[in-house]
């Protein structure tokens, strides 16, 4: 136990109060299960009591277990020492009680399984190089690049990720894995837990007792788990639901004392939530970045508890403390120590920035150096091993930091008498270890384990028998899953219902969307008459009923990809088959879809006035409901088939286009060209549409709306001499039989309705089978690429080294290749010397809560930042560190600030944000820019315009050297590792030459110890050159803490408890707190941890001293007030800081083109969508004839071309919102440029791309459809120029009002549905009724009228044979004599004017007659329409600016506007 732990234990005896045996194990330790004889081994690791997190909960659990013991019959209790009863007096040891439970399991014949892992000569080979060149749009078509890709595909480069590893981890041991990022820590953890699919090849021996990796993978996958650094859970499930589900999925069949499965699950969950202090969060959602849930530390404990419910024998935890402060990280490791001591798993953990108290909990440590093993052995001997090797730890450097430092050439310190004799490369370190006594001890441990446990068939048999005894009686023999498939299905279905309960708001939104769409379309087609004029409209409403379900189903694709990592992790843990999740989703969705579709159907069916018989309604509902389920299964299967959402959505979009076109509505089956007609036969919507149409029209005898001839001059004509102009009419009959109409129009028949329903069911079954199969076998999870990409055309040293090296290193960020600048070389680099003093006095900050109350976040905070000084801002979580930083930097978005913020004693200049640098905790950049471009952009915009461009460029090169980024200057920012991204973020702020101050918020968060040291050391150099720096930081190591000059320490409530110098060895704050009543700081303790512990920071520390009051009454506080007064008095003798002018023109040219050029996925997707859609639509309506149906096809060819703008608009919105996000997070707060410049650059940057895409579409589509070449000019002007300007600006103003891309897509779909519904195609203008005003306001009305009127209008129509109407004239009249008056009134022509009977009449002679009758489109309006489209474009451009201002600049922001006093 460390000295600091002893001090803590004196104040909190429960921290480490287990009775000790001589060997360091708990005195109550008992023999382990007979299945694995547990050897007693010396331990140096610390122990933690199981009551550490929640002593009250443990006491409650003791009473529960006592009651359980008393409920056991007397004759089954056995010896008194073996019962669950506990003494009423004396300390209670829950660990002893749980071990008693294990002994009762043994006596009942239930043998818990334990596994160790032995590995020797372990080598892991990966694919690909660690660095390469960025793919651009141009490189895709570069023949040399194509040949390079072909060569790489045929002969992929291989690299050793790990090489030469050997060791053993026994049950009950904890192994700590240390190494710099890229050293191979993750690979080692994955390999030891049998996660091999991500690697090309794994060589060497790996033994899990007497089981092979193949045995584990096939039969015992759940006994070995790998836990990634991110805590992945379903966010809407509560903690209790999450743990109960895990316990249920791995609940054994052989439970002792007749316990039911539910009792087992309840007891297991209660024990775990109690031990890990989660009782108060049982009913709290786990949460994620979007859903508020438990805290980070609590979520870690949920992950541990879930792993323990799985009863795994080996568990690996990969960098699970990332982003946590030191106190929470220590809680995490203490929890692991409890779990390891109680249930004896083999625990393997990799951790960055491990403190000394955390390190002491481990039994063994493995140190990695560029994929080689530098050390493996006892944790308490590792420090001395490297000291004996010739390296010296820095003052107060923790053991973990020291072990990692020796693998960093820039951080290790060689002892004086070992110069030139120490190992320096990874290979030399590995060789030195293999020749050491530590390696001999390690091999002896391996040999002992091998002799006792490896190659013993009886042990393997015992393990198999133990596992088989736990399996449900109905489960498959040899299955890796504990419970059977039906049991898995029931459990996952219940979980799916719980998830839906947590997302009830989303389900309500979907229901409301269905209702709104039903109301809108019901009102558009309101009360259709039983007349032939409404036949087309009836088809339209039936088509929409099916189409809307398909569109809604497509929206599920992103959510399926979001849950895939969770499902895959559960499958790897053998909780359930992946296909079970798909099956449960499908089954649970049936009643939800039933209710939604029933509501939708009732509204639209009866508003429209479709056939009112009950049988026809229920047939309609049956088809719509079934098709909704079928299309959901289809799109889910598409998502399951792909590993990434982008190609899945692209394929789904194209498939949807095919399904819509070949349903039979937009182009009837008889009009389809033979080469593509086959699509209709594999289209489930087509069979559903035929079922709906035939069901509706089978009882419909429509009254003719257009008798031929009729009107003036035909008042007394007999019906025998008239005929209806609707297809399917019979001479002499006023009504048109609906069956005959659909047979001639669509080739449909009601006799096929149940056949069609059967086919739809067959499609549904096939899609569900495909969904289950893809879900089960395609478990690919898209992850971050580890390859650093460089801009093409540069000679990157990293890439050259990769290509010239035969010996590949590990999966790193090439840090080993970086020649970091030494301090001497940096001394010649100067930053602008600062002399202005920034001060603040009596700062208070209040925010309003939702209940109307006010909360104070900062309370009477005073201080200053001096030039050339590095000031640390510290405090526990929730103390207000970031809040104070934001208030000082004028970046708070809400609340009321009181107090003074001054520069040289004067109020802050209006451009204070532009004259300071602010390094945010999140590294927010445009992913496609290079490091140099990011810095140059900042320099151009934030340095004064008077500075020449050449000088700015030279300074950027200087900053690149200062930040150690010379070799990465042309690297793409989005591909950099964590450390280099952080360096880039700092460099962006330095490139602006901040005159006043540099703020940094948690610059070391998420970094390993060496990266954190490199960043802080870099800040130290900046301060030495005159920079004034204020930096918030989590609990740093003693080594890092010593680099700071001053400390501002806050406690909860934003109250100051110390502000002053740190001094040598942190003597000033230590002396201050010891004088104030704190305990004595041990000489080996970390001063930062000591300071925070004294003031009661952390989850478990407490204090009875009010340190804020102590500070206010201290001489140090009075000295600060006096120093502030002196600084202000001296500052007022100088002049106030002037406001500077800054350029705003750069966003128009900053990389919009280069960034887009480096995003070939975006460009290819845009152009490919135009290309494929033009070919598909063009060939669908190939060489449309001049018949009536051909003219209708031309209209639909135009209409479908405009529908393509929907996915194109969705593509536009994503980069628009992403660029805006970068601006809002970083650039706006830094006053880099105005929001108007951003919006203008966004608009201008998209227009050329969309014009090119639409031009490509036009060139292919126009002549495929067969439109006249003489009219191509206007059509191109409208479709190739004006229309892309319209839809791109339309998409952008919708994105401007949206907080994120999914909502933008939903809003665009909603607005797009309006403009597409009311354009006169799906429902002619004369039938719109109340909605006619929408036709006049919809811009698509003018786009379609312009395109259709000009391209189709003023042309002759030649009816197809089936379109001629046969009319018999009265006796004694020829066809021309009889129909002449009608033709002069309404148009049309007769093919046999001289005949006396069977007149062959075509209702339309010209397309203008057709358009006027059916669509109200006029050729004469096409120039007016083009002008109006430009008006809408101008409105859209105005709307982009206005909506950005209202919703992003002064909208929601205005509700939280800053208020100053």
Tab-separated table of C-alpha atoms in Angstrom, residues 287-633:
chain	number	residue	atom	x	y	z
A	287	UNK	CA	-27.313	7.050	-22.034
A	288	UNK	CA	-24.845	8.155	-24.680
A	289	UNK	CA	-23.625	11.398	-26.233
A	290	UNK	CA	-27.189	12.306	-27.259
A	291	UNK	CA	-29.233	10.836	-24.384
A	292	UNK	CA	-28.564	11.929	-20.827
A	293	UNK	CA	-27.774	8.943	-18.625
A	294	UNK	CA	-25.373	7.774	-15.946
A	295	UNK	CA	-21.971	9.402	-15.474
A	296	UNK	CA	-18.801	8.208	-17.168
A	297	UNK	CA	-17.519	6.419	-14.082
A	298	UNK	CA	-20.886	4.772	-13.503
A	299	UNK	CA	-21.016	3.655	-17.121
A	300	UNK	CA	-17.623	1.990	-16.644
A	301	UNK	CA	-19.009	0.113	-13.680
A	302	UNK	CA	-22.041	-0.919	-15.751
A	303	UNK	CA	-19.633	-2.427	-18.289
A	304	UNK	CA	-17.791	-4.276	-15.538
A	305	UNK	CA	-21.030	-5.546	-14.048
A	306	UNK	CA	-22.266	-6.689	-17.446
A	307	UNK	CA	-19.019	-8.560	-18.014
A	308	UNK	CA	-19.357	-10.229	-14.632
A	309	UNK	CA	-22.916	-11.349	-15.390
A	310	UNK	CA	-21.431	-13.169	-18.376
A	311	UNK	CA	-19.199	-15.085	-15.939
A	312	UNK	CA	-16.261	-14.871	-18.320
A	313	UNK	CA	-13.042	-16.651	-17.439
A	314	UNK	CA	-10.796	-14.166	-19.277
A	315	UNK	CA	-11.646	-10.474	-19.690
A	316	UNK	CA	-9.635	-7.794	-21.505
A	317	UNK	CA	-10.313	-4.069	-21.059
A	318	UNK	CA	-8.867	-1.812	-23.748
A	319	UNK	CA	-7.979	1.726	-22.614
A	320	UNK	CA	-11.246	1.929	-20.733
A	321	UNK	CA	-10.137	4.964	-18.694
A	322	UNK	CA	-9.843	7.259	-21.728
A	323	UNK	CA	-11.349	10.634	-20.963
A	324	UNK	CA	-11.816	9.910	-17.252
A	325	UNK	CA	-10.115	11.907	-14.545
A	326	UNK	CA	-7.697	10.066	-12.284
A	327	UNK	CA	-10.170	9.525	-9.421
A	328	UNK	CA	-12.741	7.891	-11.712
A	329	UNK	CA	-10.018	5.802	-13.371
A	330	UNK	CA	-8.909	4.605	-9.947
A	331	UNK	CA	-12.503	3.634	-9.131
A	332	UNK	CA	-12.605	1.621	-12.347
A	333	UNK	CA	-9.465	-0.361	-11.529
A	334	UNK	CA	-10.561	-0.904	-7.946
A	335	UNK	CA	-13.790	-2.384	-9.285
A	336	UNK	CA	-11.796	-4.702	-11.539
A	337	UNK	CA	-9.686	-5.745	-8.560
A	338	UNK	CA	-12.847	-6.676	-6.648
A	339	UNK	CA	-14.168	-8.672	-9.589
A	340	UNK	CA	-10.867	-10.499	-10.031
A	341	UNK	CA	-10.532	-11.334	-6.356
A	342	UNK	CA	-14.112	-12.608	-6.046
A	343	UNK	CA	-14.576	-14.705	-9.193
A	344	UNK	CA	-10.969	-15.344	-10.305
A	345	UNK	CA	-11.089	-14.362	-13.965
A	346	UNK	CA	-7.871	-13.614	-15.804
A	347	UNK	CA	-8.002	-9.825	-16.208
A	348	UNK	CA	-5.979	-7.938	-18.834
A	349	UNK	CA	-6.112	-4.129	-18.941
A	350	UNK	CA	-4.475	-1.453	-21.073
A	351	UNK	CA	-4.492	2.041	-19.569
A	352	UNK	CA	-3.062	5.419	-20.520
A	353	UNK	CA	-1.693	7.757	-17.823
A	354	UNK	CA	-1.883	5.228	-14.990
A	355	UNK	CA	-1.232	6.757	-11.579
A	356	UNK	CA	0.823	5.013	-8.917
A	357	UNK	CA	-2.167	4.089	-6.750
A	358	UNK	CA	-3.822	2.599	-9.821
A	359	UNK	CA	-0.691	0.717	-10.889
A	360	UNK	CA	-0.362	-1.004	-7.514
A	361	UNK	CA	-3.570	-2.990	-8.085
A	362	UNK	CA	-1.939	-5.089	-10.815
A	363	UNK	CA	-0.021	-8.340	-10.441
A	364	UNK	CA	1.847	-8.272	-13.760
A	365	UNK	CA	2.745	-5.735	-16.390
A	366	UNK	CA	3.611	-6.036	-20.088
A	367	UNK	CA	5.482	-3.168	-21.777
A	368	UNK	CA	5.226	-2.869	-25.571
A	369	UNK	CA	7.615	-1.001	-27.844
A	370	UNK	CA	6.635	-0.757	-31.531
A	371	UNK	CA	5.096	-4.215	-31.556
A	372	UNK	CA	7.855	-5.882	-29.530
A	373	UNK	CA	7.783	-7.062	-25.913
A	374	UNK	CA	10.108	-4.918	-23.803
A	375	UNK	CA	9.022	-6.488	-20.493
A	376	UNK	CA	6.602	-9.078	-19.147
A	377	UNK	CA	6.570	-10.008	-15.493
A	378	UNK	CA	5.729	-8.930	-11.962
A	379	UNK	CA	4.473	-5.360	-11.725
A	380	UNK	CA	6.427	-4.612	-8.530
A	381	UNK	CA	9.717	-5.531	-10.237
A	382	UNK	CA	9.288	-3.706	-13.547
A	383	UNK	CA	10.566	-0.329	-12.363
A	384	UNK	CA	13.779	-1.798	-10.992
A	385	UNK	CA	14.272	-3.883	-14.144
A	386	UNK	CA	14.476	-0.793	-16.364
A	387	UNK	CA	16.612	1.051	-13.813
A	388	UNK	CA	19.045	-1.858	-13.871
A	389	UNK	CA	18.862	-1.746	-17.665
A	390	UNK	CA	20.290	1.768	-17.567
A	391	UNK	CA	17.344	4.151	-17.475
A	392	UNK	CA	16.414	6.577	-14.745
A	393	UNK	CA	12.909	7.759	-13.833
A	394	UNK	CA	12.279	11.476	-13.662
A	395	UNK	CA	11.538	13.095	-10.326
A	396	UNK	CA	8.248	11.781	-8.934
A	397	UNK	CA	7.512	10.018	-12.233
A	398	UNK	CA	4.953	7.261	-11.741
A	399	UNK	CA	5.993	3.709	-12.483
A	400	UNK	CA	3.600	3.411	-15.439
A	401	UNK	CA	4.834	6.671	-16.950
A	402	UNK	CA	8.421	5.563	-16.489
A	403	UNK	CA	7.775	2.217	-18.186
A	404	UNK	CA	6.262	3.943	-21.204
A	405	UNK	CA	8.896	6.684	-21.220
A	406	UNK	CA	11.721	4.211	-21.780
A	407	UNK	CA	10.103	3.314	-25.129
A	408	UNK	CA	10.155	6.959	-26.277
A	409	UNK	CA	13.553	8.198	-27.526
A	410	UNK	CA	12.631	11.792	-26.682
A	411	UNK	CA	11.447	11.080	-23.131
A	412	UNK	CA	13.763	8.458	-21.635
A	413	UNK	CA	16.671	9.398	-19.412
A	414	UNK	CA	19.847	7.305	-19.529
A	415	UNK	CA	21.799	6.900	-16.309
A	416	UNK	CA	25.225	8.547	-16.350
A	417	UNK	CA	27.252	5.380	-16.143
A	418	UNK	CA	25.210	3.611	-18.836
A	419	UNK	CA	25.800	5.964	-21.769
A	420	UNK	CA	26.140	3.962	-24.974
A	421	UNK	CA	25.339	0.645	-23.272
A	422	UNK	CA	21.533	0.769	-23.120
A	423	UNK	CA	19.122	-0.692	-25.686
A	424	UNK	CA	17.590	1.931	-27.963
A	425	UNK	CA	15.475	0.205	-30.606
A	426	UNK	CA	12.455	-2.019	-30.113
A	427	UNK	CA	14.448	-5.063	-31.215
A	428	UNK	CA	17.237	-4.280	-28.746
A	429	UNK	CA	14.748	-3.907	-25.890
A	430	UNK	CA	13.143	-7.251	-26.781
A	431	UNK	CA	16.551	-8.975	-26.932
A	432	UNK	CA	17.624	-7.434	-23.623
A	433	UNK	CA	14.508	-8.707	-21.902
A	434	UNK	CA	14.852	-12.238	-23.299
A	435	UNK	CA	18.356	-12.374	-21.831
A	436	UNK	CA	17.285	-11.086	-18.398
A	437	UNK	CA	16.405	-12.849	-15.171
A	438	UNK	CA	12.860	-11.472	-15.510
A	439	UNK	CA	12.466	-13.453	-18.735
A	440	UNK	CA	13.808	-16.566	-17.016
A	441	UNK	CA	11.265	-16.120	-14.236
A	442	UNK	CA	8.550	-15.541	-16.842
A	443	UNK	CA	9.476	-18.727	-18.716
A	444	UNK	CA	9.555	-20.668	-15.458
A	445	UNK	CA	6.058	-19.436	-14.732
A	446	UNK	CA	5.035	-20.448	-18.262
A	447	UNK	CA	6.583	-23.902	-17.902
A	448	UNK	CA	4.847	-24.457	-14.579
A	449	UNK	CA	1.533	-23.442	-16.082
A	450	UNK	CA	2.156	-25.590	-19.168
A	451	UNK	CA	2.975	-28.662	-17.046
A	452	UNK	CA	-0.070	-28.236	-14.854
A	453	UNK	CA	-2.726	-27.107	-17.312
A	454	UNK	CA	-1.778	-27.470	-20.996
A	455	UNK	CA	-2.299	-30.687	-22.953
A	456	UNK	CA	-4.427	-32.369	-20.315
A	457	UNK	CA	-7.430	-34.069	-22.036
A	458	UNK	CA	-9.101	-34.640	-18.694
A	459	UNK	CA	-9.055	-30.893	-17.998
A	460	UNK	CA	-10.523	-30.112	-21.416
A	461	UNK	CA	-13.195	-32.759	-20.827
A	462	UNK	CA	-14.015	-31.331	-17.412
A	463	UNK	CA	-14.341	-27.859	-18.926
A	464	UNK	CA	-16.647	-29.156	-21.657
A	465	UNK	CA	-18.766	-31.025	-19.138
A	466	UNK	CA	-19.022	-27.953	-16.924
A	467	UNK	CA	-20.116	-25.840	-19.879
A	468	UNK	CA	-22.584	-28.480	-21.082
A	469	UNK	CA	-24.153	-28.670	-17.621
A	470	UNK	CA	-24.940	-24.953	-17.814
A	471	UNK	CA	-26.610	-25.118	-21.223
A	472	UNK	CA	-30.395	-25.152	-21.463
A	473	UNK	CA	-31.833	-28.585	-22.174
A	474	UNK	CA	-33.181	-27.390	-25.539
A	475	UNK	CA	-29.942	-25.776	-26.699
A	476	UNK	CA	-27.816	-27.328	-29.418
A	477	UNK	CA	-25.020	-29.614	-28.261
A	478	UNK	CA	-21.665	-27.906	-28.603
A	479	UNK	CA	-23.238	-24.459	-28.980
A	480	UNK	CA	-21.311	-21.475	-27.659
A	481	UNK	CA	-24.586	-20.019	-26.391
A	482	UNK	CA	-25.901	-20.906	-22.935
A	483	UNK	CA	-29.621	-20.670	-23.623
A	484	UNK	CA	-31.628	-22.005	-26.556
A	485	UNK	CA	-32.752	-20.036	-29.612
A	486	UNK	CA	-36.409	-19.752	-28.450
A	487	UNK	CA	-35.213	-18.458	-25.064
A	488	UNK	CA	-32.886	-16.000	-26.800
A	489	UNK	CA	-35.753	-14.808	-28.987
A	490	UNK	CA	-38.052	-14.176	-26.017
A	491	UNK	CA	-35.360	-12.289	-24.119
A	492	UNK	CA	-34.307	-10.142	-27.080
A	493	UNK	CA	-37.954	-9.389	-27.914
A	494	UNK	CA	-38.463	-8.162	-24.364
A	495	UNK	CA	-35.360	-6.006	-24.668
A	496	UNK	CA	-36.619	-4.621	-27.980
A	497	UNK	CA	-39.853	-3.582	-26.253
A	498	UNK	CA	-37.819	-1.900	-23.511
A	499	UNK	CA	-35.791	-0.062	-26.145
A	500	UNK	CA	-38.984	1.095	-27.850
A	501	UNK	CA	-40.298	2.331	-24.523
A	502	UNK	CA	-37.195	4.454	-24.196
A	503	UNK	CA	-37.624	5.807	-27.744
A	504	UNK	CA	-41.372	6.364	-27.513
A	505	UNK	CA	-40.944	9.952	-28.699
A	506	UNK	CA	-39.411	8.734	-31.956
A	507	UNK	CA	-42.237	6.263	-32.461
A	508	UNK	CA	-44.777	9.029	-31.855
A	509	UNK	CA	-43.027	11.242	-34.395
A	510	UNK	CA	-43.258	8.450	-36.969
A	511	UNK	CA	-46.954	7.970	-36.187
A	512	UNK	CA	-47.603	11.713	-36.452
A	513	UNK	CA	-45.764	11.771	-39.784
A	514	UNK	CA	-48.003	9.007	-41.117
A	515	UNK	CA	-51.099	10.849	-39.880
A	516	UNK	CA	-50.011	14.171	-41.405
A	517	UNK	CA	-49.224	12.539	-44.748
A	518	UNK	CA	-52.565	10.744	-44.694
A	519	UNK	CA	-54.397	14.005	-43.959
A	520	UNK	CA	-52.557	15.946	-46.656
A	521	UNK	CA	-53.001	13.359	-49.388
A	522	UNK	CA	-56.506	12.561	-48.208
A	523	UNK	CA	-57.397	16.221	-48.653
A	524	UNK	CA	-55.640	16.440	-52.024
A	525	UNK	CA	-57.693	13.492	-53.336
A	526	UNK	CA	-60.696	14.327	-51.152
A	527	UNK	CA	-63.938	12.521	-52.027
A	528	UNK	CA	-63.055	11.353	-55.499
A	529	UNK	CA	-66.122	10.997	-57.668
A	530	UNK	CA	-67.106	7.732	-59.279
A	531	UNK	CA	-66.286	9.217	-62.655
A	532	UNK	CA	-63.705	8.319	-65.254
A	533	UNK	CA	-61.935	11.658	-64.722
A	534	UNK	CA	-60.883	10.379	-61.289
A	535	UNK	CA	-59.520	7.040	-62.527
A	536	UNK	CA	-55.969	8.357	-62.775
A	537	UNK	CA	-56.245	10.034	-59.355
A	538	UNK	CA	-57.418	6.782	-57.763
A	539	UNK	CA	-54.329	5.087	-59.119
A	540	UNK	CA	-52.246	7.931	-57.686
A	541	UNK	CA	-53.578	7.635	-54.147
A	542	UNK	CA	-53.170	3.839	-54.174
A	543	UNK	CA	-49.623	4.221	-55.484
A	544	UNK	CA	-48.799	6.748	-52.749
A	545	UNK	CA	-50.138	4.391	-50.071
A	546	UNK	CA	-47.484	1.841	-51.016
A	547	UNK	CA	-44.739	4.344	-51.804
A	548	UNK	CA	-44.935	6.087	-48.427
A	549	UNK	CA	-44.407	2.829	-46.557
A	550	UNK	CA	-41.322	2.102	-48.657
A	551	UNK	CA	-39.903	5.594	-48.099
A	552	UNK	CA	-40.449	5.317	-44.350
A	553	UNK	CA	-38.787	1.912	-44.234
A	554	UNK	CA	-35.666	3.320	-45.914
A	555	UNK	CA	-35.208	5.732	-42.997
A	556	UNK	CA	-34.297	2.815	-40.698
A	557	UNK	CA	-30.909	2.194	-42.320
A	558	UNK	CA	-28.857	4.604	-40.116
A	559	UNK	CA	-30.356	3.266	-36.877
A	560	UNK	CA	-29.497	-0.306	-37.856
A	561	UNK	CA	-25.859	0.647	-38.321
A	562	UNK	CA	-25.879	2.473	-34.973
A	563	UNK	CA	-26.881	-0.677	-33.086
A	564	UNK	CA	-24.635	-3.087	-34.988
A	565	UNK	CA	-21.544	-2.613	-32.745
A	566	UNK	CA	-23.656	-3.523	-29.708
A	567	UNK	CA	-25.140	-6.614	-31.360
A	568	UNK	CA	-21.729	-7.777	-32.601
A	569	UNK	CA	-20.195	-7.323	-29.147
A	570	UNK	CA	-22.990	-9.343	-27.595
A	571	UNK	CA	-22.572	-12.059	-30.211
A	572	UNK	CA	-18.833	-12.237	-29.530
A	573	UNK	CA	-19.691	-12.671	-25.872
A	574	UNK	CA	-22.013	-15.564	-26.822
A	575	UNK	CA	-25.078	-13.849	-25.418
A	576	UNK	CA	-27.262	-14.488	-28.473
A	577	UNK	CA	-27.083	-15.102	-32.211
A	578	UNK	CA	-27.016	-11.856	-34.215
A	579	UNK	CA	-29.938	-13.066	-36.311
A	580	UNK	CA	-32.026	-13.213	-33.133
A	581	UNK	CA	-31.850	-9.433	-32.879
A	582	UNK	CA	-33.099	-9.132	-36.479
A	583	UNK	CA	-35.868	-11.650	-35.808
A	584	UNK	CA	-36.923	-9.883	-32.616
A	585	UNK	CA	-36.953	-6.517	-34.385
A	586	UNK	CA	-39.152	-7.973	-37.125
A	587	UNK	CA	-41.583	-9.644	-34.734
A	588	UNK	CA	-41.914	-6.722	-32.333
A	589	UNK	CA	-42.396	-4.371	-35.259
A	590	UNK	CA	-45.482	-6.240	-36.508
A	591	UNK	CA	-48.024	-4.848	-33.971
A	592	UNK	CA	-46.461	-1.366	-34.144
A	593	UNK	CA	-46.670	-1.364	-37.933
A	594	UNK	CA	-50.205	-2.770	-37.716
A	595	UNK	CA	-51.388	0.146	-35.571
A	596	UNK	CA	-49.539	2.754	-37.626
A	597	UNK	CA	-50.776	1.457	-40.982
A	598	UNK	CA	-54.313	1.001	-39.654
A	599	UNK	CA	-54.389	4.652	-38.564
A	600	UNK	CA	-52.932	5.756	-41.883
A	601	UNK	CA	-55.307	3.572	-43.885
A	602	UNK	CA	-58.479	4.629	-42.091
A	603	UNK	CA	-57.688	8.320	-42.603
A	604	UNK	CA	-56.672	8.226	-46.249
A	605	UNK	CA	-59.152	5.534	-47.355
A	606	UNK	CA	-62.274	7.257	-46.131
A	607	UNK	CA	-61.130	10.826	-46.855
A	608	UNK	CA	-60.466	9.897	-50.463
A	609	UNK	CA	-63.721	7.945	-50.652
A	610	UNK	CA	-62.425	4.683	-52.021
A	611	UNK	CA	-64.841	1.786	-52.424
A	612	UNK	CA	-66.770	1.571	-49.189
A	613	UNK	CA	-67.355	-2.128	-48.784
A	614	UNK	CA	-65.724	-3.736	-45.754
A	615	UNK	CA	-64.071	-6.463	-47.785
A	616	UNK	CA	-62.376	-3.970	-50.117
A	617	UNK	CA	-61.129	-1.862	-47.211
A	618	UNK	CA	-59.592	-4.826	-45.468
A	619	UNK	CA	-57.997	-6.064	-48.706
A	620	UNK	CA	-56.545	-2.564	-49.128
A	621	UNK	CA	-55.278	-2.575	-45.541
A	622	UNK	CA	-53.911	-6.118	-45.886
A	623	UNK	CA	-51.816	-5.200	-48.910
A	624	UNK	CA	-50.543	-1.897	-47.485
A	625	UNK	CA	-49.716	-3.482	-44.118
A	626	UNK	CA	-48.000	-6.511	-45.678
A	627	UNK	CA	-46.021	-4.364	-48.135
A	628	UNK	CA	-44.885	-2.153	-45.253
A	629	UNK	CA	-43.460	-5.191	-43.468
A	630	UNK	CA	-41.954	-6.555	-46.689
A	631	UNK	CA	-40.199	-3.285	-47.544
A	632	UNK	CA	-38.892	-2.923	-43.987
A	633	UNK	CA	-37.430	-6.415	-44.264
